[in-house]
Amino acid sequence: MKGSLKLSLTQKLQQRLSPLQMRFVRLLEMNGPEIEEEVRREVDDNPALEVVTDGPEPSAEGDFNESSEDLQLADYRNEDEIPSYRFEARNRSHDDAYFEPVAVAEESSLSESLMEQLAETDVTPLDLQIARYIIGNLDDNGYLTRTLDQILDDLAINAGIEVDMDHLRELVRRVRALDPPGICAYDLRDCLALQLRRLAPTDARNLALEIVDHYFDVFSLRHFDRLATMLGVSKEQLREAVDIIRTLNPKPGGQVGGNAGDDKLRHIIPDFNIETDGDKLTLTLVNNLPELTIEESYVSDGNEFMAGSTERNRKDAQAFITRKREDATEFIDLLRLRQETLYRVMEAILKYQHDFFMTEDESKLRPMILKDIAAMTGYDLSVISRATAGKYVATPGGIYPLKFFFNEKVNADEDSSSREILAVIREIIDAEDHHDPLNDDALMQKLAERGYDLARRTVAKYRERLGIPVARLRKQI
C-alpha cells in the first residue's frame, strides 16, 4: 500500500461583517423596549456617554428649593428603583405621583391544581403517590398519554410500587372526577363524554351523550341528515344536542395554569405612528431614546487633570479616555444610523402602500416584497428584513406589524396580492349557504367569476391560511 503527500493551493472568496457592522445589525434588529434598555446599559457602562438634559443648569448661588424627600428620591437612578414605601405616605399634594402596587396571583399549574384537589380527599399517602404518577402522564391539554398497562409497568420498574389493575382504575377514576371536567381523558370522544356526564340530565344532554358514545364517527364527519335518521330525531332536536356539544372544551387542561400578570404585560409598543390629515399622511418615528453626547471631561485627553502623575499613569489614563470616547462616539453614530434606516424603510413602505394607509382596506394592499423596498431605499435585503422584524406601526385603524405589508403576487402575470385574494375568499365563504358550504372546487369557480385565475390547490392553501376548515367541517344543521 503506497501513500503520497500532495500540496495544493486553493483560492476562496468570503464576505465577513466587521465588528462595527455586526453591532449595527444587532441594534437594527431590536424593537423599542430593547433599544431603550440597550441605551440605558451603555450609559451605565461607558462613563464617556452622557444624556443631554433639557432645561437650564442650576446656578451656583442657586434657587435651591428641593425638599428633603426630593433629595432622598434623587439618590435613585430612576423611578423603577425607588422602593414602594417611599411613595406610600399620602402627605403630598394631590397632583403628585402615587405608587399603586398591583399584586397578581400566580396561577398554579395543571398538576399542582389536581394534586391540591386530591389532597383534600380521603386518600392514603401511597394512593397519592400513585395519583401523582398518573397526573404526571397528562399532557398540556389534560389527556392521558400512556395506557394503564404502561403505567402499571412504570410504577413497578421506576417507582417500585406494585398495584393491581382494579386499584389503578379506581385512582384514574378519581382523577377523572376532578376539575376541570374532561381531565385525564383517553381521547377526544372520552373527553367530551366526561364533560357531558357532569351536566344536568335533560333530553338534549342525553341525546348529546348518545351521539358522543355511539355515533361519534358519524358526528365528526358532520353527516347530520344521516345522524338524525339513525337516532330517529328531528333536525331541531339534533341541533339542540349539537349546540351542547359545541359548548364543551376539547382541551380542558389548557384552561388551567399560566400567569395573569404575563397576559397584562403582553402589550405592543409601536415603533412608528402614521396620522392622516385629508389626503396627507404624516409618519413619525416613535422615539423614546434620550439624546446622547460625549461627557465634557472626556472631550479632551485629560492632561490638565494629571499634572503630577507619572508618565506611565498618564499614558494609561489617556488610553482609557480615548477608548471610552471612541466607543461612545461609535455608539452615538450607530444609534443615529439605526433611526435613519428605520425611518427610510418605513417611509418607503408608506409610499408603496399609500392606498392602504388612506383606506385601511386590506384589499388595497399592493404586492410587495423585500426587493421592492430595497430598490427604493438602496439598502440590502438583509437590512430590510432586520429593520422590519418585530417592528409595529400605529395607524388610525389599528396597529400592524411591518411584515403584514409584505405579500407576493398570486401569479406572475397578475397584479393581485395574496391579501386581496384572502379578503375575497373570506367574503365568499361568509356569504355561502351554511347548510351546503362550498368546497375548494366551487371556491375556485367563484374566484374565476371575479377574475382571479387560481388552481384548486392554491385556493386550498389560502383557505388554510385564513384558518377556515374544509366544506365538510363548515356544514351546519
Coordinates of C-alpha atoms in Angstrom, one line a residue:
M1 CA 0.0 0.0 0.0
K2 CA 1.5 3.3 -1.1
G3 CA 0.9 6.7 0.3
S4 CA 1.7 10.1 -1.1
L5 CA 1.8 13.6 0.1
K6 CA 0.3 16.4 -2.0
L7 CA 0.5 20.2 -1.7
S8 CA -2.4 22.1 -3.3
L9 CA -3.3 25.8 -3.4
T10 CA -7.0 26.9 -3.3
Q11 CA -8.4 30.3 -3.5
K12 CA -11.6 31.1 -1.7
L13 CA -13.6 34.4 -1.6
Q14 CA -15.5 35.1 1.7
Q15 CA -17.5 38.0 2.9
R16 CA -17.5 38.8 6.6
L17 CA -19.1 41.5 8.6
S18 CA -16.8 43.8 10.5
P19 CA -17.4 44.2 14.3
L20 CA -18.9 47.6 13.6
Q21 CA -21.4 46.1 11.1
M22 CA -22.3 43.3 13.5
R23 CA -23.0 45.8 16.2
F24 CA -25.2 47.9 13.9
V25 CA -27.1 44.8 12.7
R26 CA -27.8 43.8 16.4
L27 CA -29.1 47.3 17.1
L28 CA -31.2 47.3 14.0
E29 CA -33.0 44.1 15.0
M30 CA -34.0 45.5 18.4
N31 CA -37.5 46.7 18.9
G32 CA -38.4 49.8 21.0
P33 CA -38.1 48.5 24.6
E34 CA -35.0 46.5 23.7
I35 CA -33.1 49.5 22.2
E36 CA -34.2 51.7 25.2
E37 CA -32.7 49.1 27.6
E38 CA -29.5 48.9 25.4
V39 CA -29.1 52.7 25.7
R40 CA -29.5 52.6 29.4
R41 CA -27.0 49.8 29.7
E42 CA -24.5 51.6 27.5
V43 CA -24.8 54.8 29.5
D44 CA -24.2 52.9 32.7
D45 CA -21.2 51.1 31.4
N46 CA -19.5 53.9 29.5
P47 CA -18.6 57.0 31.6
A48 CA -17.9 58.9 28.4
L49 CA -21.6 58.8 27.4
E50 CA -23.9 61.5 28.9
V51 CA -27.6 62.0 28.5
V52 CA -28.5 65.6 27.4
T53 CA -30.9 67.0 29.9
D54 CA -33.4 69.7 28.9
G55 CA -33.7 72.9 30.9
P56 CA -31.2 75.4 32.4
E57 CA -28.5 74.2 34.7
P58 CA -28.9 75.2 38.4
S59 CA -26.8 78.2 39.3
A60 CA -24.1 78.1 41.9
E61 CA -25.8 80.7 44.0
G62 CA -28.8 78.7 43.2
D63 CA -32.5 78.7 43.7
F64 CA -32.4 75.7 45.9
N65 CA -36.0 74.7 46.7
E66 CA -35.8 70.9 46.9
S67 CA -37.4 69.2 49.9
S68 CA -35.7 66.5 52.0
E69 CA -37.9 63.9 50.3
D70 CA -36.8 65.1 46.9
L71 CA -33.2 64.8 47.9
Q72 CA -33.8 61.2 49.2
L73 CA -35.5 60.2 46.0
A74 CA -32.7 61.7 43.9
D75 CA -30.4 59.0 45.3
Y76 CA -32.1 56.5 43.0
R77 CA -31.3 56.4 39.3
N78 CA -34.9 56.2 38.1
E79 CA -38.4 55.7 39.4
D80 CA -38.3 51.9 38.9
E81 CA -35.6 51.6 41.5
I82 CA -37.4 53.6 44.2
P83 CA -38.9 51.2 46.8
S84 CA -42.6 51.3 47.1
Y85 CA -42.6 52.5 50.7
R86 CA -41.1 55.9 49.6
F87 CA -44.5 56.6 47.8
E88 CA -46.8 55.2 50.4
A89 CA -47.2 58.3 52.6
R90 CA -50.0 60.3 51.1
N91 CA -48.8 63.6 52.6
R92 CA -48.0 65.2 49.3
S93 CA -50.0 67.4 47.0
H94 CA -52.9 65.9 45.1
D95 CA -51.1 66.0 41.7
D96 CA -48.0 64.1 42.8
A97 CA -47.4 60.6 41.5
Y98 CA -48.5 57.9 43.8
F99 CA -47.2 54.4 43.5
E100 CA -50.1 51.9 43.4
P101 CA -48.6 48.4 43.8
V102 CA -50.5 45.7 41.9
A103 CA -50.4 42.2 43.2
V104 CA -51.1 39.4 40.6
A105 CA -51.7 36.0 41.9
E106 CA -49.6 33.3 40.3
E107 CA -51.8 30.6 39.0
S108 CA -50.9 27.0 39.8
S109 CA -50.1 24.5 37.0
L110 CA -52.4 21.8 36.0
S111 CA -50.6 19.1 38.0
E112 CA -50.5 21.3 41.1
S113 CA -54.2 22.1 40.8
L114 CA -55.1 18.4 40.6
M115 CA -52.8 17.4 43.4
E116 CA -54.3 20.1 45.7
Q117 CA -57.8 18.8 44.9
L118 CA -56.7 15.2 45.7
A119 CA -55.1 16.2 48.9
E120 CA -58.4 17.5 50.2
T121 CA -60.0 14.0 49.8
D122 CA -59.5 10.9 51.9
V123 CA -56.6 9.4 50.0
T124 CA -53.8 7.5 51.5
P125 CA -50.1 8.6 51.1
L126 CA -49.5 5.6 48.8
D127 CA -52.5 6.3 46.6
L128 CA -51.5 10.0 46.5
Q129 CA -48.1 8.9 45.2
I130 CA -49.7 6.7 42.5
A131 CA -52.1 9.5 41.6
R132 CA -49.2 11.9 41.2
Y133 CA -47.6 9.5 38.7
I134 CA -50.9 9.3 36.8
I135 CA -51.2 13.1 36.7
G136 CA -47.6 13.3 35.6
N137 CA -48.6 11.4 32.4
L138 CA -51.1 14.1 31.4
D139 CA -50.2 16.4 28.5
D140 CA -50.8 20.2 28.4
N141 CA -54.4 19.6 27.1
G142 CA -55.2 17.2 30.0
Y143 CA -55.2 13.9 28.1
L144 CA -53.6 10.7 29.4
T145 CA -50.6 9.9 27.3
R146 CA -49.9 6.3 28.4
T147 CA -52.1 3.3 28.7
L148 CA -53.0 1.8 32.1
D149 CA -50.8 -1.3 31.3
Q150 CA -47.8 1.0 30.6
I151 CA -48.5 3.0 33.8
L152 CA -48.5 -0.3 35.8
D153 CA -45.2 -1.2 34.4
D154 CA -43.7 2.2 35.0
L155 CA -44.8 2.2 38.6
A156 CA -43.3 -1.2 39.2
I157 CA -40.0 -0.5 37.4
N158 CA -39.4 3.2 38.2
A159 CA -41.1 3.7 41.5
G160 CA -41.0 0.1 42.9
I161 CA -44.8 0.2 43.6
E162 CA -46.8 -2.9 42.9
V163 CA -50.5 -2.2 42.3
D164 CA -53.3 -4.3 40.7
M165 CA -55.2 -3.1 37.7
D166 CA -58.5 -2.6 39.5
H167 CA -56.9 -0.3 42.1
L168 CA -55.2 1.7 39.4
R169 CA -58.5 2.1 37.5
E170 CA -60.1 3.4 40.7
L171 CA -57.4 6.0 41.1
V172 CA -57.7 7.0 37.5
R173 CA -61.5 7.4 38.0
R174 CA -60.8 9.7 41.0
V175 CA -58.5 11.8 38.9
R176 CA -61.1 12.0 36.1
A177 CA -63.6 13.3 38.7
L178 CA -61.5 16.4 39.4
D179 CA -61.9 19.8 37.9
P180 CA -61.8 20.9 35.2
P181 CA -64.3 18.4 33.7
G182 CA -62.9 16.2 31.0
I183 CA -59.4 15.9 32.6
C184 CA -57.5 12.6 32.3
A185 CA -59.4 11.5 29.2
Y186 CA -58.0 8.9 26.8
D187 CA -59.1 10.7 23.6
L188 CA -61.4 13.5 22.4
R189 CA -64.6 11.3 22.5
D190 CA -63.8 10.3 26.1
C191 CA -63.1 14.0 27.0
L192 CA -66.5 15.2 25.6
A193 CA -68.3 12.3 27.3
L194 CA -66.8 13.1 30.7
Q195 CA -67.9 16.7 30.4
L196 CA -71.5 15.7 29.3
R197 CA -71.9 13.4 32.3
R198 CA -71.2 16.4 34.6
L199 CA -74.1 18.3 33.1
A200 CA -77.7 18.1 34.5
P201 CA -79.6 15.4 32.7
T202 CA -82.0 16.8 30.1
D203 CA -83.4 15.4 26.8
A204 CA -80.8 17.4 24.8
R205 CA -78.0 16.4 27.1
N206 CA -78.9 12.7 26.9
L207 CA -79.1 12.9 23.1
A208 CA -75.7 14.6 23.0
L209 CA -74.2 11.9 25.2
E210 CA -75.7 9.2 23.0
I211 CA -74.2 10.9 19.9
V212 CA -70.7 11.0 21.5
D213 CA -70.8 7.5 22.9
H214 CA -72.3 5.6 19.9
Y215 CA -72.2 7.8 16.8
F216 CA -69.1 9.9 17.2
D217 CA -67.7 8.9 13.8
V218 CA -70.8 10.0 12.0
F219 CA -70.9 13.2 14.0
S220 CA -67.3 14.0 13.4
L221 CA -68.0 13.7 9.6
R222 CA -70.9 16.1 10.1
H223 CA -73.4 13.8 8.3
F224 CA -76.3 15.4 10.1
D225 CA -79.1 14.1 7.9
R226 CA -77.8 10.5 8.3
L227 CA -77.3 11.1 12.0
A228 CA -80.9 12.3 12.5
T229 CA -82.2 9.3 10.7
M230 CA -80.1 6.8 12.7
L231 CA -81.3 8.4 16.0
G232 CA -84.9 8.9 14.9
V233 CA -85.0 12.5 16.0
S234 CA -85.9 15.8 14.3
K235 CA -83.4 18.3 13.0
E236 CA -84.4 20.7 15.7
Q237 CA -83.7 18.1 18.5
L238 CA -80.4 17.2 16.8
R239 CA -79.5 20.9 16.6
E240 CA -80.0 21.4 20.4
A241 CA -77.8 18.4 21.1
V242 CA -75.1 19.5 18.8
D243 CA -75.2 23.0 20.3
I244 CA -74.5 21.5 23.7
I245 CA -71.5 19.5 22.3
R246 CA -70.1 22.7 20.8
T247 CA -70.0 24.4 24.2
L248 CA -67.6 21.7 25.5
N249 CA -63.9 22.3 25.9
P250 CA -61.8 19.9 23.8
K251 CA -58.7 20.9 25.7
P252 CA -59.7 21.2 29.4
G253 CA -56.1 21.2 30.6
G254 CA -55.4 24.4 28.6
Q255 CA -57.7 26.5 30.9
V256 CA -55.5 25.8 34.0
G257 CA -52.2 27.4 34.6
G258 CA -50.5 30.4 33.1
N259 CA -49.9 33.8 34.7
A260 CA -52.5 36.6 34.6
G261 CA -49.7 39.0 35.1
D262 CA -48.0 37.9 31.9
D263 CA -51.2 38.5 29.9
K264 CA -51.4 42.0 31.4
L265 CA -47.8 42.7 30.5
R266 CA -48.1 41.5 26.9
H267 CA -48.7 44.7 25.0
I268 CA -47.3 46.1 21.8
I269 CA -45.3 49.3 21.7
P270 CA -45.4 50.7 18.1
D271 CA -42.2 51.9 16.6
F272 CA -43.9 54.2 14.1
N273 CA -47.0 56.4 14.1
I274 CA -49.0 57.4 11.0
E275 CA -51.6 60.1 11.1
T276 CA -53.9 61.1 8.3
D277 CA -55.0 64.7 7.5
G278 CA -57.2 64.6 4.5
D279 CA -55.0 63.3 1.6
K280 CA -51.8 63.8 3.6
L281 CA -50.1 61.1 5.6
T282 CA -47.6 62.0 8.4
L283 CA -45.0 59.5 9.5
T284 CA -43.4 59.7 12.9
L285 CA -40.7 57.6 14.4
V286 CA -41.8 56.9 18.0
N287 CA -38.5 57.8 19.7
N288 CA -38.3 57.4 23.4
L289 CA -34.5 57.4 23.3
P290 CA -32.6 60.2 25.1
E291 CA -30.2 62.5 23.3
L292 CA -26.7 61.4 23.9
T293 CA -23.4 63.3 23.9
I294 CA -19.8 62.9 25.0
E295 CA -19.2 63.8 28.6
E296 CA -17.3 67.0 29.0
S297 CA -14.3 65.6 30.8
Y298 CA -13.8 63.0 28.0
V299 CA -13.7 65.5 25.2
S300 CA -10.0 66.2 25.8
D301 CA -7.3 63.7 26.6
G302 CA -7.4 64.8 30.3
N303 CA -3.8 66.0 30.5
E304 CA -4.9 69.0 32.6
F305 CA -6.1 66.7 35.3
M306 CA -2.9 64.6 35.5
A307 CA -0.2 67.2 36.2
G308 CA 1.5 65.3 39.0
S309 CA 1.1 61.8 37.5
T310 CA 3.8 59.6 36.3
E311 CA 4.4 59.1 32.6
R312 CA 3.0 55.5 32.7
N313 CA -0.1 56.5 34.6
R314 CA -0.6 59.4 32.2
K315 CA -0.4 57.1 29.2
D316 CA -2.8 54.6 30.7
A317 CA -5.3 57.3 31.6
Q318 CA -5.1 58.8 28.1
A319 CA -5.6 55.4 26.5
F320 CA -8.7 54.7 28.7
I321 CA -10.2 58.1 27.9
T322 CA -9.5 57.7 24.2
R323 CA -11.0 54.2 24.2
K324 CA -14.2 55.2 26.0
R325 CA -14.6 58.3 23.9
E326 CA -14.3 56.3 20.7
D327 CA -16.8 53.7 22.0
A328 CA -19.2 56.5 22.9
T329 CA -18.8 58.2 19.6
E330 CA -19.3 54.9 17.7
F331 CA -22.5 54.1 19.7
I332 CA -24.0 57.6 19.1
D333 CA -23.3 57.2 15.3
L334 CA -24.7 53.7 15.2
L335 CA -27.8 54.8 17.1
R336 CA -28.4 57.7 14.7
L337 CA -27.8 55.4 11.7
R338 CA -30.3 52.9 13.1
Q339 CA -33.0 55.6 13.5
E340 CA -32.3 56.9 10.0
T341 CA -32.5 53.4 8.5
L342 CA -35.8 52.6 10.2
Y343 CA -37.4 55.8 9.1
R344 CA -36.3 55.4 5.5
V345 CA -37.6 51.8 5.4
M346 CA -41.0 52.8 6.9
E347 CA -41.2 55.8 4.6
A348 CA -40.7 53.5 1.6
I349 CA -43.4 51.2 2.8
L350 CA -45.7 54.1 3.4
K351 CA -45.2 55.3 -0.2
Y352 CA -45.6 51.8 -1.7
Q353 CA -48.8 51.1 0.3
H354 CA -50.3 54.6 0.2
D355 CA -53.7 53.4 -0.8
F356 CA -54.0 51.0 2.1
F357 CA -52.9 53.6 4.7
M358 CA -55.6 56.0 3.3
T359 CA -58.4 53.5 3.4
E360 CA -57.3 50.8 5.9
D361 CA -58.8 48.3 3.4
E362 CA -56.7 45.1 3.1
S363 CA -57.8 44.6 -0.5
K364 CA -55.9 47.8 -1.3
L365 CA -52.5 46.2 -0.4
R366 CA -50.2 46.0 -3.4
P367 CA -48.0 43.0 -3.9
M368 CA -44.7 44.0 -2.2
I369 CA -41.6 42.0 -1.4
L370 CA -38.3 42.9 0.3
K371 CA -36.7 43.6 -3.1
D372 CA -39.2 46.4 -3.8
I373 CA -38.3 48.3 -0.6
A374 CA -34.6 47.6 -1.2
A375 CA -34.9 49.2 -4.6
M376 CA -36.5 52.3 -3.2
T377 CA -34.1 52.7 -0.3
G378 CA -30.8 51.3 -1.7
Y379 CA -30.4 49.0 1.3
D380 CA -29.5 45.4 1.2
L381 CA -32.3 42.8 1.5
S382 CA -30.9 41.7 4.9
V383 CA -31.1 45.2 6.2
I384 CA -34.8 45.5 5.1
S385 CA -35.5 42.2 6.8
R386 CA -33.9 43.1 10.1
A387 CA -35.4 46.6 10.0
T388 CA -39.0 45.2 9.7
A389 CA -38.6 42.2 12.1
G390 CA -40.5 42.7 15.3
K391 CA -41.5 46.4 14.5
Y392 CA -45.0 47.8 14.5
V393 CA -46.8 50.8 13.2
A394 CA -49.8 52.6 14.7
T395 CA -52.4 53.9 12.3
P396 CA -55.9 55.4 13.0
G397 CA -57.3 51.9 12.1
G398 CA -55.1 49.9 14.4
I399 CA -51.6 48.6 15.0
Y400 CA -49.9 46.4 12.3
P401 CA -46.6 44.5 12.2
L402 CA -44.4 45.7 9.4
K403 CA -44.3 42.2 8.0
F404 CA -48.0 42.5 7.4
F405 CA -47.4 44.7 4.4
F406 CA -45.2 42.2 2.5
N407 CA -47.2 39.9 0.3
E408 CA -46.4 38.2 -3.0
K409 CA -48.2 38.3 -6.3
V410 CA -50.6 35.4 -6.8
N411 CA -49.5 34.9 -10.4
A412 CA -46.6 36.5 -12.2
D413 CA -48.8 38.0 -14.9
E414 CA -51.4 39.4 -12.4
D415 CA -51.2 42.4 -10.1
S416 CA -53.4 40.8 -7.4
S417 CA -51.8 40.5 -4.0
S418 CA -52.3 37.5 -1.6
R419 CA -54.0 39.8 0.8
E420 CA -56.6 40.7 -1.8
I421 CA -57.2 37.0 -2.5
L422 CA -57.6 36.2 1.2
A423 CA -60.2 39.0 1.6
V424 CA -62.2 37.8 -1.4
I425 CA -62.1 34.2 -0.2
R426 CA -63.3 35.2 3.3
E427 CA -66.1 37.3 1.7
I428 CA -67.2 34.4 -0.5
I429 CA -67.3 31.9 2.4
D430 CA -69.1 34.4 4.7
A431 CA -71.9 34.6 2.1
E432 CA -72.1 30.9 1.4
D433 CA -75.0 28.6 2.3
H434 CA -74.0 27.2 5.6
H435 CA -76.2 24.1 5.0
D436 CA -74.3 23.4 1.8
P437 CA -70.9 25.0 2.0
L438 CA -68.6 25.5 -0.9
N439 CA -65.8 23.1 -1.5
D440 CA -62.4 24.2 -2.9
D441 CA -63.5 23.4 -6.5
A442 CA -66.6 25.6 -6.0
L443 CA -64.4 28.4 -4.4
M444 CA -62.1 28.2 -7.4
Q445 CA -65.0 28.7 -9.8
K446 CA -66.4 31.7 -7.7
L447 CA -62.9 33.3 -7.8
A448 CA -62.7 32.7 -11.5
E449 CA -66.0 34.6 -11.9
R450 CA -64.4 37.5 -10.2
G451 CA -61.4 37.5 -12.4
Y452 CA -58.9 35.5 -10.3
D453 CA -57.5 32.5 -12.1
L454 CA -56.2 30.2 -9.4
A455 CA -55.5 26.5 -9.1
R456 CA -57.6 24.4 -6.6
R457 CA -54.5 23.7 -4.5
T458 CA -53.7 27.4 -4.3
V459 CA -57.3 28.1 -3.2
A460 CA -56.9 25.4 -0.5
K461 CA -53.6 27.0 0.6
Y462 CA -55.2 30.4 1.1
R463 CA -58.3 28.9 2.8
E464 CA -56.0 27.2 5.3
R465 CA -54.0 30.4 5.9
L466 CA -57.3 32.0 6.9
G467 CA -57.9 29.2 9.4
I468 CA -61.1 28.1 7.6
P469 CA -61.8 24.4 7.7
V470 CA -62.9 22.3 4.7
A471 CA -66.5 22.4 3.5
R472 CA -67.5 19.3 5.3
L473 CA -66.5 20.8 8.7
R474 CA -68.3 24.1 7.9
K475 CA -71.6 22.4 7.4
Q476 CA -74.4 23.3 9.8
I477 CA -77.7 21.7 10.5

